[in-house]
């Protein structure tokens, strides 16, 4: 007869291990709250106009307004729904209202939120707030942003309850997720690089939180490190954020620095235009940054692209083998809807002062991208660049979501990707259908 003792001991061992693991998760997320508090870093004392202005500038650099303002609502009062694969998250109220905003917070509470992703009182924040990136922000800059927020008009607007699927939004689930994927990343100066390079790295990895879009996410929603710029499909919004370290996808390694700066500042350069989510970033954030900061970001991004490990050499692309029926159909759709703006040979049109009105499609990196998601998105919903001081009246492309079906779109995109020296794979009706369905159309 088998003894029950070994099984009892095994059960006790498992329970003990789970208990130790649970204690480790709790300590990892709240352990510092039960320890004697270290003295907070010295603050700057009385708030000055210079500090407030610095905070305003940094809040623009971080694009705080975009997420913390609901459509048509008061600025920074929160309430904007941010959709995730696990449900909706509503942004918090950043105005100094004492009941629903930050009115009862101090600079230390705000710093803890940025650095640890934890609200006043210890509540863990959802990672829709990119606290892995805000943990990069220096204490001086955190205090400046908080000082500026305190100058805003208080708005009494409670944060709506998140609509995340259970148990994703629970504190226990957040604690486990954070123990697996979150580690504060204070910025460390690379002494082998210039001050300009380090400033660019600080902006890209912290306030710019570029990797929040330009790095892949796993099944649990975790993105790469704050400096991971390897590209990936953005969940829910369904745009592909290109790999910023691959010249084939962005041209950052080979584009002259002034043109990179121009793209960041205006949304358009001689060889590229921003659209979709990146267009919004230029519209609401990047165009407001100083020339020095934009130059620093360009220097850092170009350095990353130039120093990335060489991609494995691929055999030359072979022209896609497409049927005569698809080729003829694509040609007809192009002639009917595209030729007038993009030219008979995909050469595009420039304005008299040399600016791009309608981009060339021949040799266009966006056209040749392995993942055709962005091409389908632009054709469905239109292509409109941001309105900026340096590009006040961008030309645009109308949406064709109601005019062209999946077969039309796949045929014309295949036409673009196989003409004028372009050599890229065919776009199929099934690919178009999946992208259209993901957007609910």
Tab-separated table of C-alpha atoms in Angstrom:
chain	number	residue	atom	x	y	z
A	1	UNK	CA	0.000	0.000	0.000
A	2	UNK	CA	1.384	3.390	-1.010
A	3	UNK	CA	2.074	5.866	1.755
A	4	UNK	CA	0.361	9.271	1.548
A	5	UNK	CA	3.357	11.002	3.139
A	6	UNK	CA	5.326	11.644	-0.111
A	7	UNK	CA	2.273	13.212	-1.766
A	8	UNK	CA	1.554	15.299	1.346
A	9	UNK	CA	5.128	16.537	1.361
A	10	UNK	CA	4.935	17.319	-2.358
A	11	UNK	CA	1.767	19.323	-1.781
A	12	UNK	CA	3.370	21.177	1.111
A	13	UNK	CA	6.433	21.938	-1.033
A	14	UNK	CA	4.266	23.279	-3.857
A	15	UNK	CA	2.222	25.450	-1.486
A	16	UNK	CA	5.377	26.750	0.166
A	17	UNK	CA	6.903	27.567	-3.246
A	18	UNK	CA	3.746	29.388	-4.341
A	19	UNK	CA	3.724	31.307	-1.070
A	20	UNK	CA	7.356	32.359	-1.501
A	21	UNK	CA	6.634	33.368	-5.105
A	22	UNK	CA	3.628	35.431	-4.028
A	23	UNK	CA	5.683	37.157	-1.326
A	24	UNK	CA	8.364	37.886	-3.915
A	25	UNK	CA	5.826	39.499	-6.247
A	26	UNK	CA	4.401	41.605	-3.404
A	27	UNK	CA	7.866	42.694	-2.300
A	28	UNK	CA	8.882	43.450	-5.878
A	29	UNK	CA	5.967	45.849	-6.324
A	30	UNK	CA	5.414	47.335	-2.872
A	31	UNK	CA	8.447	46.384	-0.790
A	32	UNK	CA	9.886	49.905	-0.729
A	33	UNK	CA	6.689	51.181	0.935
A	34	UNK	CA	7.360	49.200	4.132
A	35	UNK	CA	11.023	50.180	4.348
A	36	UNK	CA	12.159	53.435	5.940
A	37	UNK	CA	11.804	56.035	3.214
A	38	UNK	CA	15.034	57.413	1.864
A	39	UNK	CA	15.349	61.148	1.672
A	40	UNK	CA	13.851	62.374	-1.585
A	41	UNK	CA	16.279	63.984	-3.994
A	42	UNK	CA	16.625	67.666	-3.306
A	43	UNK	CA	14.026	69.678	-5.179
A	44	UNK	CA	14.648	73.010	-6.752
A	45	UNK	CA	12.810	74.900	-4.025
A	46	UNK	CA	10.347	77.562	-5.052
A	47	UNK	CA	8.855	77.001	-8.487
A	48	UNK	CA	10.187	79.417	-11.057
A	49	UNK	CA	8.872	80.578	-14.413
A	50	UNK	CA	11.809	78.849	-16.074
A	51	UNK	CA	10.899	75.539	-14.431
A	52	UNK	CA	7.265	75.880	-15.481
A	53	UNK	CA	8.272	76.631	-19.065
A	54	UNK	CA	10.607	73.647	-19.018
A	55	UNK	CA	7.718	71.485	-17.794
A	56	UNK	CA	5.442	72.740	-20.583
A	57	UNK	CA	8.087	71.914	-23.175
A	58	UNK	CA	8.737	68.456	-21.732
A	59	UNK	CA	5.003	67.678	-21.604
A	60	UNK	CA	4.859	68.485	-25.317
A	61	UNK	CA	7.877	66.259	-25.934
A	62	UNK	CA	6.087	63.442	-24.110
A	63	UNK	CA	2.816	64.050	-25.999
A	64	UNK	CA	0.966	63.951	-22.674
A	65	UNK	CA	-2.000	65.933	-23.981
A	66	UNK	CA	-2.859	63.364	-26.649
A	67	UNK	CA	-3.659	60.559	-24.200
A	68	UNK	CA	-4.860	62.620	-21.250
A	69	UNK	CA	-7.509	64.600	-23.126
A	70	UNK	CA	-10.776	63.036	-24.272
A	71	UNK	CA	-12.238	63.988	-27.639
A	72	UNK	CA	-13.788	67.424	-27.211
A	73	UNK	CA	-13.045	67.369	-23.489
A	74	UNK	CA	-11.037	69.701	-21.229
A	75	UNK	CA	-7.288	69.603	-21.740
A	76	UNK	CA	-5.433	67.083	-19.544
A	77	UNK	CA	-8.604	66.091	-17.645
A	78	UNK	CA	-8.274	62.478	-18.766
A	79	UNK	CA	-11.111	60.185	-19.728
A	80	UNK	CA	-9.781	59.203	-23.153
A	81	UNK	CA	-10.371	55.527	-23.885
A	82	UNK	CA	-7.240	53.670	-24.952
A	83	UNK	CA	-8.102	50.345	-26.541
A	84	UNK	CA	-5.863	47.349	-25.862
A	85	UNK	CA	-6.167	43.671	-26.831
A	86	UNK	CA	-7.502	43.110	-23.295
A	87	UNK	CA	-10.162	45.852	-23.229
A	88	UNK	CA	-10.363	49.579	-22.656
A	89	UNK	CA	-8.212	51.728	-20.359
A	90	UNK	CA	-9.199	55.311	-19.522
A	91	UNK	CA	-6.543	57.947	-18.999
A	92	UNK	CA	-6.282	59.770	-15.686
A	93	UNK	CA	-6.970	63.413	-14.829
A	94	UNK	CA	-3.702	65.392	-14.711
A	95	UNK	CA	-5.233	68.726	-13.719
A	96	UNK	CA	-4.737	69.946	-10.110
A	97	UNK	CA	-8.300	69.123	-9.032
A	98	UNK	CA	-8.089	67.858	-5.416
A	99	UNK	CA	-10.798	65.218	-5.777
A	100	UNK	CA	-10.328	63.721	-9.245
A	101	UNK	CA	-6.906	64.965	-10.354
A	102	UNK	CA	-3.449	65.616	-8.918
A	103	UNK	CA	-4.464	68.333	-6.432
A	104	UNK	CA	-3.433	66.277	-3.411
A	105	UNK	CA	-0.244	64.944	-4.966
A	106	UNK	CA	3.212	66.296	-4.360
A	107	UNK	CA	6.304	66.132	-6.552
A	108	UNK	CA	7.402	62.881	-4.881
A	109	UNK	CA	4.069	61.201	-5.676
A	110	UNK	CA	4.366	62.287	-9.296
A	111	UNK	CA	7.943	61.043	-9.504
A	112	UNK	CA	6.851	57.662	-8.108
A	113	UNK	CA	4.183	57.424	-10.810
A	114	UNK	CA	6.700	58.123	-13.577
A	115	UNK	CA	9.531	56.095	-12.094
A	116	UNK	CA	7.628	53.128	-10.631
A	117	UNK	CA	4.273	53.172	-12.417
A	118	UNK	CA	2.490	53.430	-9.106
A	119	UNK	CA	-0.177	55.918	-8.084
A	120	UNK	CA	-0.336	57.894	-4.845
A	121	UNK	CA	-1.128	55.359	-2.120
A	122	UNK	CA	0.490	52.439	-3.935
A	123	UNK	CA	-2.074	51.438	-6.577
A	124	UNK	CA	-0.354	49.889	-9.577
A	125	UNK	CA	-1.000	51.602	-12.915
A	126	UNK	CA	-1.799	49.711	-16.086
A	127	UNK	CA	1.052	49.568	-18.613
A	128	UNK	CA	-1.083	51.475	-21.142
A	129	UNK	CA	0.744	54.294	-19.362
A	130	UNK	CA	4.294	53.645	-20.655
A	131	UNK	CA	6.005	53.816	-17.261
A	132	UNK	CA	8.900	51.707	-18.488
A	133	UNK	CA	9.749	54.763	-20.631
A	134	UNK	CA	8.818	57.433	-18.085
A	135	UNK	CA	11.155	55.716	-15.620
A	136	UNK	CA	13.947	57.036	-17.869
A	137	UNK	CA	12.972	60.653	-17.072
A	138	UNK	CA	15.299	62.516	-14.705
A	139	UNK	CA	13.949	63.788	-11.374
A	140	UNK	CA	14.557	67.408	-12.385
A	141	UNK	CA	12.401	66.979	-15.487
A	142	UNK	CA	9.707	65.142	-13.528
A	143	UNK	CA	9.509	68.058	-11.075
A	144	UNK	CA	9.301	70.542	-13.943
A	145	UNK	CA	6.402	68.705	-15.584
A	146	UNK	CA	4.592	68.513	-12.245
A	147	UNK	CA	5.151	72.226	-11.662
A	148	UNK	CA	3.633	73.033	-15.056
A	149	UNK	CA	0.654	70.725	-14.480
A	150	UNK	CA	-0.054	72.617	-11.247
A	151	UNK	CA	-0.484	75.828	-13.271
A	152	UNK	CA	-3.362	74.338	-15.288
A	153	UNK	CA	-6.999	75.018	-14.478
A	154	UNK	CA	-8.404	72.305	-12.193
A	155	UNK	CA	-11.158	70.214	-13.781
A	156	UNK	CA	-13.428	67.959	-11.719
A	157	UNK	CA	-13.703	64.889	-13.938
A	158	UNK	CA	-13.464	61.392	-12.426
A	159	UNK	CA	-11.573	58.717	-14.319
A	160	UNK	CA	-14.009	56.170	-15.813
A	161	UNK	CA	-13.582	52.568	-14.724
A	162	UNK	CA	-11.400	50.472	-17.026
A	163	UNK	CA	-13.180	47.755	-19.009
A	164	UNK	CA	-10.393	45.183	-19.047
A	165	UNK	CA	-11.240	41.488	-19.125
A	166	UNK	CA	-10.851	39.743	-15.779
A	167	UNK	CA	-8.317	39.248	-14.272
A	168	UNK	CA	-6.118	41.524	-16.405
A	169	UNK	CA	-7.033	44.739	-14.615
A	170	UNK	CA	-6.669	43.404	-11.068
A	171	UNK	CA	-3.819	44.538	-8.860
A	172	UNK	CA	-2.683	40.924	-8.414
A	173	UNK	CA	-2.432	40.369	-12.180
A	174	UNK	CA	-0.671	43.700	-12.679
A	175	UNK	CA	1.814	42.820	-9.941
A	176	UNK	CA	2.680	39.503	-11.575
A	177	UNK	CA	2.974	41.152	-15.013
A	178	UNK	CA	5.268	43.860	-13.652
A	179	UNK	CA	7.477	41.314	-11.904
A	180	UNK	CA	7.892	39.568	-15.238
A	181	UNK	CA	8.324	42.557	-17.544
A	182	UNK	CA	8.923	45.840	-15.740
A	183	UNK	CA	12.188	47.170	-14.390
A	184	UNK	CA	12.749	50.937	-13.947
A	185	UNK	CA	15.322	52.173	-16.468
A	186	UNK	CA	16.907	55.416	-15.236
A	187	UNK	CA	18.930	57.007	-17.993
A	188	UNK	CA	22.651	56.259	-17.900
A	189	UNK	CA	24.956	58.474	-19.924
A	190	UNK	CA	27.076	56.590	-22.438
A	191	UNK	CA	30.493	58.181	-21.906
A	192	UNK	CA	31.709	56.871	-25.248
A	193	UNK	CA	29.134	59.016	-27.055
A	194	UNK	CA	28.751	62.767	-27.453
A	195	UNK	CA	26.491	64.951	-25.346
A	196	UNK	CA	24.272	65.402	-28.400
A	197	UNK	CA	23.942	61.634	-28.901
A	198	UNK	CA	23.071	61.156	-25.228
A	199	UNK	CA	20.444	63.909	-25.359
A	200	UNK	CA	18.884	62.189	-28.353
A	201	UNK	CA	18.918	58.828	-26.587
A	202	UNK	CA	17.288	60.376	-23.503
A	203	UNK	CA	14.468	61.866	-25.589
A	204	UNK	CA	13.891	58.792	-27.764
A	205	UNK	CA	13.973	56.284	-24.910
A	206	UNK	CA	12.147	58.406	-22.333
A	207	UNK	CA	9.718	61.184	-23.181
A	208	UNK	CA	9.489	60.166	-26.832
A	209	UNK	CA	8.787	56.539	-25.805
A	210	UNK	CA	9.487	55.516	-29.409
A	211	UNK	CA	9.867	51.824	-28.566
A	212	UNK	CA	6.282	51.761	-27.285
A	213	UNK	CA	5.335	51.560	-30.976
A	214	UNK	CA	8.591	50.574	-32.687
A	215	UNK	CA	9.192	47.311	-30.846
A	216	UNK	CA	7.271	44.023	-31.014
A	217	UNK	CA	4.802	43.057	-28.278
A	218	UNK	CA	4.273	39.568	-26.938
A	219	UNK	CA	0.974	37.817	-26.201
A	220	UNK	CA	0.778	39.500	-22.784
A	221	UNK	CA	1.251	42.985	-24.210
A	222	UNK	CA	4.863	43.501	-23.122
A	223	UNK	CA	7.082	45.439	-25.508
A	224	UNK	CA	10.837	45.328	-25.815
A	225	UNK	CA	13.383	47.341	-23.864
A	226	UNK	CA	13.203	51.137	-23.962
A	227	UNK	CA	15.893	51.142	-26.651
A	228	UNK	CA	14.387	48.331	-28.744
A	229	UNK	CA	13.540	49.931	-32.100
A	230	UNK	CA	13.196	46.709	-34.093
A	231	UNK	CA	9.663	47.421	-35.292
A	232	UNK	CA	6.382	45.589	-34.966
A	233	UNK	CA	2.652	45.580	-35.622
A	234	UNK	CA	0.850	47.968	-33.273
A	235	UNK	CA	-2.056	46.135	-31.616
A	236	UNK	CA	-5.625	47.357	-32.101
A	237	UNK	CA	-4.724	50.358	-34.301
A	238	UNK	CA	-3.203	47.820	-36.711
A	239	UNK	CA	-0.364	49.875	-38.208
A	240	UNK	CA	3.113	48.503	-38.713
A	241	UNK	CA	5.796	50.593	-36.980
A	242	UNK	CA	8.937	50.013	-39.060
A	243	UNK	CA	12.260	48.799	-37.750
A	244	UNK	CA	14.206	52.011	-37.137
A	245	UNK	CA	17.508	50.162	-37.277
A	246	UNK	CA	16.971	48.826	-40.815
A	247	UNK	CA	17.848	51.167	-43.625
A	248	UNK	CA	15.669	49.148	-45.999
A	249	UNK	CA	12.599	50.064	-43.952
A	250	UNK	CA	13.319	53.670	-42.961
A	251	UNK	CA	16.434	54.915	-44.717
A	252	UNK	CA	17.717	56.378	-41.449
A	253	UNK	CA	21.238	55.093	-42.001
A	254	UNK	CA	21.616	56.693	-45.431
A	255	UNK	CA	19.388	59.786	-45.293
A	256	UNK	CA	21.212	63.101	-44.665
A	257	UNK	CA	20.679	64.376	-41.119
A	258	UNK	CA	18.924	67.606	-42.234
A	259	UNK	CA	16.308	65.515	-44.021
A	260	UNK	CA	15.710	63.366	-40.929
A	261	UNK	CA	15.260	66.525	-38.862
A	262	UNK	CA	12.923	67.924	-41.514
A	263	UNK	CA	10.803	64.769	-41.403
A	264	UNK	CA	10.547	64.915	-37.598
A	265	UNK	CA	9.744	68.631	-37.613
A	266	UNK	CA	7.329	68.870	-40.540
A	267	UNK	CA	6.157	65.334	-41.258
A	268	UNK	CA	7.625	65.364	-44.765
A	269	UNK	CA	11.064	65.182	-46.343
A	270	UNK	CA	12.427	64.766	-49.836
A	271	UNK	CA	12.034	60.991	-49.666
A	272	UNK	CA	9.427	60.218	-46.995
A	273	UNK	CA	6.163	61.328	-45.437
A	274	UNK	CA	4.588	60.475	-42.093
A	275	UNK	CA	1.100	59.103	-41.823
A	276	UNK	CA	-1.180	57.378	-39.355
A	277	UNK	CA	0.045	57.259	-35.730
A	278	UNK	CA	3.436	58.771	-36.621
A	279	UNK	CA	1.694	61.695	-38.274
A	280	UNK	CA	-0.119	62.352	-34.987
A	281	UNK	CA	3.175	62.302	-33.088
A	282	UNK	CA	4.616	64.927	-35.430
A	283	UNK	CA	1.400	66.969	-35.231
A	284	UNK	CA	1.077	67.059	-31.451
A	285	UNK	CA	4.661	66.680	-30.255
A	286	UNK	CA	7.713	66.692	-32.497
A	287	UNK	CA	6.977	69.868	-34.422
A	288	UNK	CA	7.106	71.781	-31.131
A	289	UNK	CA	10.596	70.618	-30.151
A	290	UNK	CA	13.668	72.813	-30.482
A	291	UNK	CA	16.014	72.434	-33.472
A	292	UNK	CA	18.753	71.250	-31.109
A	293	UNK	CA	16.600	68.464	-29.669
A	294	UNK	CA	15.390	67.329	-33.077
A	295	UNK	CA	18.986	67.263	-34.277
A	296	UNK	CA	19.976	65.219	-31.223
A	297	UNK	CA	17.208	62.697	-31.877
A	298	UNK	CA	18.234	62.447	-35.526
A	299	UNK	CA	21.873	61.869	-34.565
A	300	UNK	CA	20.901	59.111	-32.132
A	301	UNK	CA	18.485	57.390	-34.532
A	302	UNK	CA	20.940	57.501	-37.412
A	303	UNK	CA	23.710	56.145	-35.199
A	304	UNK	CA	21.489	53.237	-34.144
A	305	UNK	CA	20.657	52.471	-37.770
A	306	UNK	CA	24.268	52.723	-38.937
A	307	UNK	CA	25.594	50.562	-36.124
A	308	UNK	CA	22.929	47.870	-36.174
A	309	UNK	CA	24.152	44.344	-36.912
A	310	UNK	CA	24.189	43.722	-40.627
A	311	UNK	CA	21.100	41.929	-41.852
A	312	UNK	CA	21.629	38.530	-43.398
A	313	UNK	CA	22.251	38.915	-47.102
A	314	UNK	CA	19.248	37.896	-49.144
A	315	UNK	CA	19.164	36.799	-52.719
A	316	UNK	CA	17.934	39.497	-55.080
A	317	UNK	CA	14.166	39.771	-55.090
A	318	UNK	CA	12.513	38.027	-57.964
A	319	UNK	CA	9.522	39.698	-59.586
A	320	UNK	CA	6.294	38.350	-58.131
A	321	UNK	CA	4.574	35.846	-60.393
A	322	UNK	CA	1.093	37.232	-60.807
A	323	UNK	CA	-1.649	36.198	-63.151
A	324	UNK	CA	-2.432	38.215	-66.235
A	325	UNK	CA	-5.929	38.809	-64.849
A	326	UNK	CA	-4.557	40.381	-61.640
A	327	UNK	CA	-1.997	42.426	-63.588
A	328	UNK	CA	-4.615	43.828	-65.960
A	329	UNK	CA	-7.024	44.571	-63.155
A	330	UNK	CA	-4.345	46.355	-61.126
A	331	UNK	CA	-3.373	48.473	-64.125
A	332	UNK	CA	-6.978	49.538	-64.707
A	333	UNK	CA	-7.519	50.501	-61.027
A	334	UNK	CA	-4.252	52.464	-61.021
A	335	UNK	CA	-5.144	54.353	-64.195
A	336	UNK	CA	-8.602	55.184	-62.870
A	337	UNK	CA	-7.703	56.275	-59.322
A	338	UNK	CA	-3.942	56.835	-58.948
A	339	UNK	CA	-2.267	57.914	-62.163
A	340	UNK	CA	-3.376	61.551	-62.059
A	341	UNK	CA	-1.433	62.229	-58.844
A	342	UNK	CA	1.325	59.609	-58.828
A	343	UNK	CA	2.190	59.688	-62.523
A	344	UNK	CA	2.216	57.226	-65.380
A	345	UNK	CA	5.466	55.700	-64.138
A	346	UNK	CA	4.921	56.232	-60.413
A	347	UNK	CA	7.189	59.272	-60.442
A	348	UNK	CA	4.982	61.447	-58.226
A	349	UNK	CA	4.568	65.230	-58.346
A	350	UNK	CA	6.530	68.001	-56.623
A	351	UNK	CA	5.340	71.534	-55.919
A	352	UNK	CA	7.073	74.471	-57.697
A	353	UNK	CA	9.212	75.071	-54.599
A	354	UNK	CA	10.479	71.501	-54.644
A	355	UNK	CA	8.330	69.991	-51.894
A	356	UNK	CA	6.690	66.608	-52.367
A	357	UNK	CA	3.025	66.964	-53.263
A	358	UNK	CA	2.328	63.352	-54.206
A	359	UNK	CA	5.170	60.935	-53.437
A	360	UNK	CA	6.972	58.813	-55.977
A	361	UNK	CA	5.949	55.170	-55.799
A	362	UNK	CA	8.973	53.884	-57.722
A	363	UNK	CA	11.571	52.676	-55.224
A	364	UNK	CA	9.423	53.886	-52.331
A	365	UNK	CA	10.360	52.040	-49.111
A	366	UNK	CA	6.768	52.133	-47.846
A	367	UNK	CA	5.604	50.466	-51.056
A	368	UNK	CA	8.304	47.783	-50.865
A	369	UNK	CA	7.795	46.963	-47.171
A	370	UNK	CA	7.504	43.225	-46.599
A	371	UNK	CA	4.403	43.803	-44.461
A	372	UNK	CA	1.779	45.593	-46.635
A	373	UNK	CA	-0.423	46.608	-43.693
A	374	UNK	CA	0.312	50.334	-43.920
A	375	UNK	CA	-0.305	50.395	-47.655
A	376	UNK	CA	-3.715	48.823	-47.159
A	377	UNK	CA	-4.514	51.228	-44.311
A	378	UNK	CA	-3.646	54.284	-46.411
A	379	UNK	CA	-5.669	53.073	-49.376
A	380	UNK	CA	-8.685	52.254	-47.190
A	381	UNK	CA	-8.709	55.322	-44.968
A	382	UNK	CA	-6.756	57.936	-46.885
A	383	UNK	CA	-3.293	59.394	-46.637
A	384	UNK	CA	-3.068	62.683	-44.789
A	385	UNK	CA	0.141	64.115	-43.416
A	386	UNK	CA	0.247	66.304	-40.299
A	387	UNK	CA	-0.335	70.051	-40.548
A	388	UNK	CA	2.834	71.714	-39.290
A	389	UNK	CA	4.435	75.113	-39.427
A	390	UNK	CA	6.988	73.819	-41.912
A	391	UNK	CA	4.352	72.011	-43.977
A	392	UNK	CA	1.112	73.972	-43.412
A	393	UNK	CA	-0.882	72.610	-46.334
A	394	UNK	CA	0.010	68.982	-46.954
A	395	UNK	CA	-1.542	67.292	-49.945
A	396	UNK	CA	-3.614	64.228	-49.144
A	397	UNK	CA	-5.169	61.120	-50.614
A	398	UNK	CA	-8.895	60.371	-50.250
A	399	UNK	CA	-10.102	57.154	-48.617
A	400	UNK	CA	-11.293	54.321	-50.839
A	401	UNK	CA	-12.854	52.127	-48.155
A	402	UNK	CA	-16.319	52.435	-49.705
A	403	UNK	CA	-15.227	52.548	-53.343
A	404	UNK	CA	-12.755	49.684	-53.774
A	405	UNK	CA	-13.310	46.091	-52.700
A	406	UNK	CA	-10.653	43.664	-51.484
A	407	UNK	CA	-9.934	42.423	-55.007
A	408	UNK	CA	-9.467	45.981	-56.313
A	409	UNK	CA	-7.119	46.946	-53.488
A	410	UNK	CA	-5.018	43.795	-53.677
A	411	UNK	CA	-4.652	44.171	-57.445
A	412	UNK	CA	-3.617	47.832	-57.435
A	413	UNK	CA	-1.169	47.364	-54.550
A	414	UNK	CA	0.346	44.393	-56.350
A	415	UNK	CA	0.661	46.671	-59.385
A	416	UNK	CA	2.569	49.260	-57.322
A	417	UNK	CA	4.883	46.621	-55.884
A	418	UNK	CA	5.792	45.066	-59.253
A	419	UNK	CA	6.143	48.060	-61.603
A	420	UNK	CA	8.837	50.690	-62.338
A	421	UNK	CA	11.631	48.465	-61.033
A	422	UNK	CA	9.784	47.603	-57.801
A	423	UNK	CA	10.160	43.973	-56.787
A	424	UNK	CA	7.998	42.971	-53.857
A	425	UNK	CA	5.520	40.221	-53.104
A	426	UNK	CA	1.916	40.149	-54.264
A	427	UNK	CA	-0.800	41.490	-51.953
A	428	UNK	CA	-3.707	39.046	-51.810
A	429	UNK	CA	-7.426	39.738	-51.293
A	430	UNK	CA	-7.254	37.662	-48.100
A	431	UNK	CA	-4.573	39.971	-46.640
A	432	UNK	CA	-6.697	43.011	-47.463
A	433	UNK	CA	-9.786	41.380	-45.977
A	434	UNK	CA	-8.028	40.618	-42.700
A	435	UNK	CA	-6.755	44.189	-42.341
A	436	UNK	CA	-10.175	45.617	-43.221
A	437	UNK	CA	-11.878	43.263	-40.747
A	438	UNK	CA	-9.448	44.273	-37.975
A	439	UNK	CA	-10.670	47.854	-38.361
A	440	UNK	CA	-14.317	46.847	-38.363
A	441	UNK	CA	-14.918	47.605	-42.051
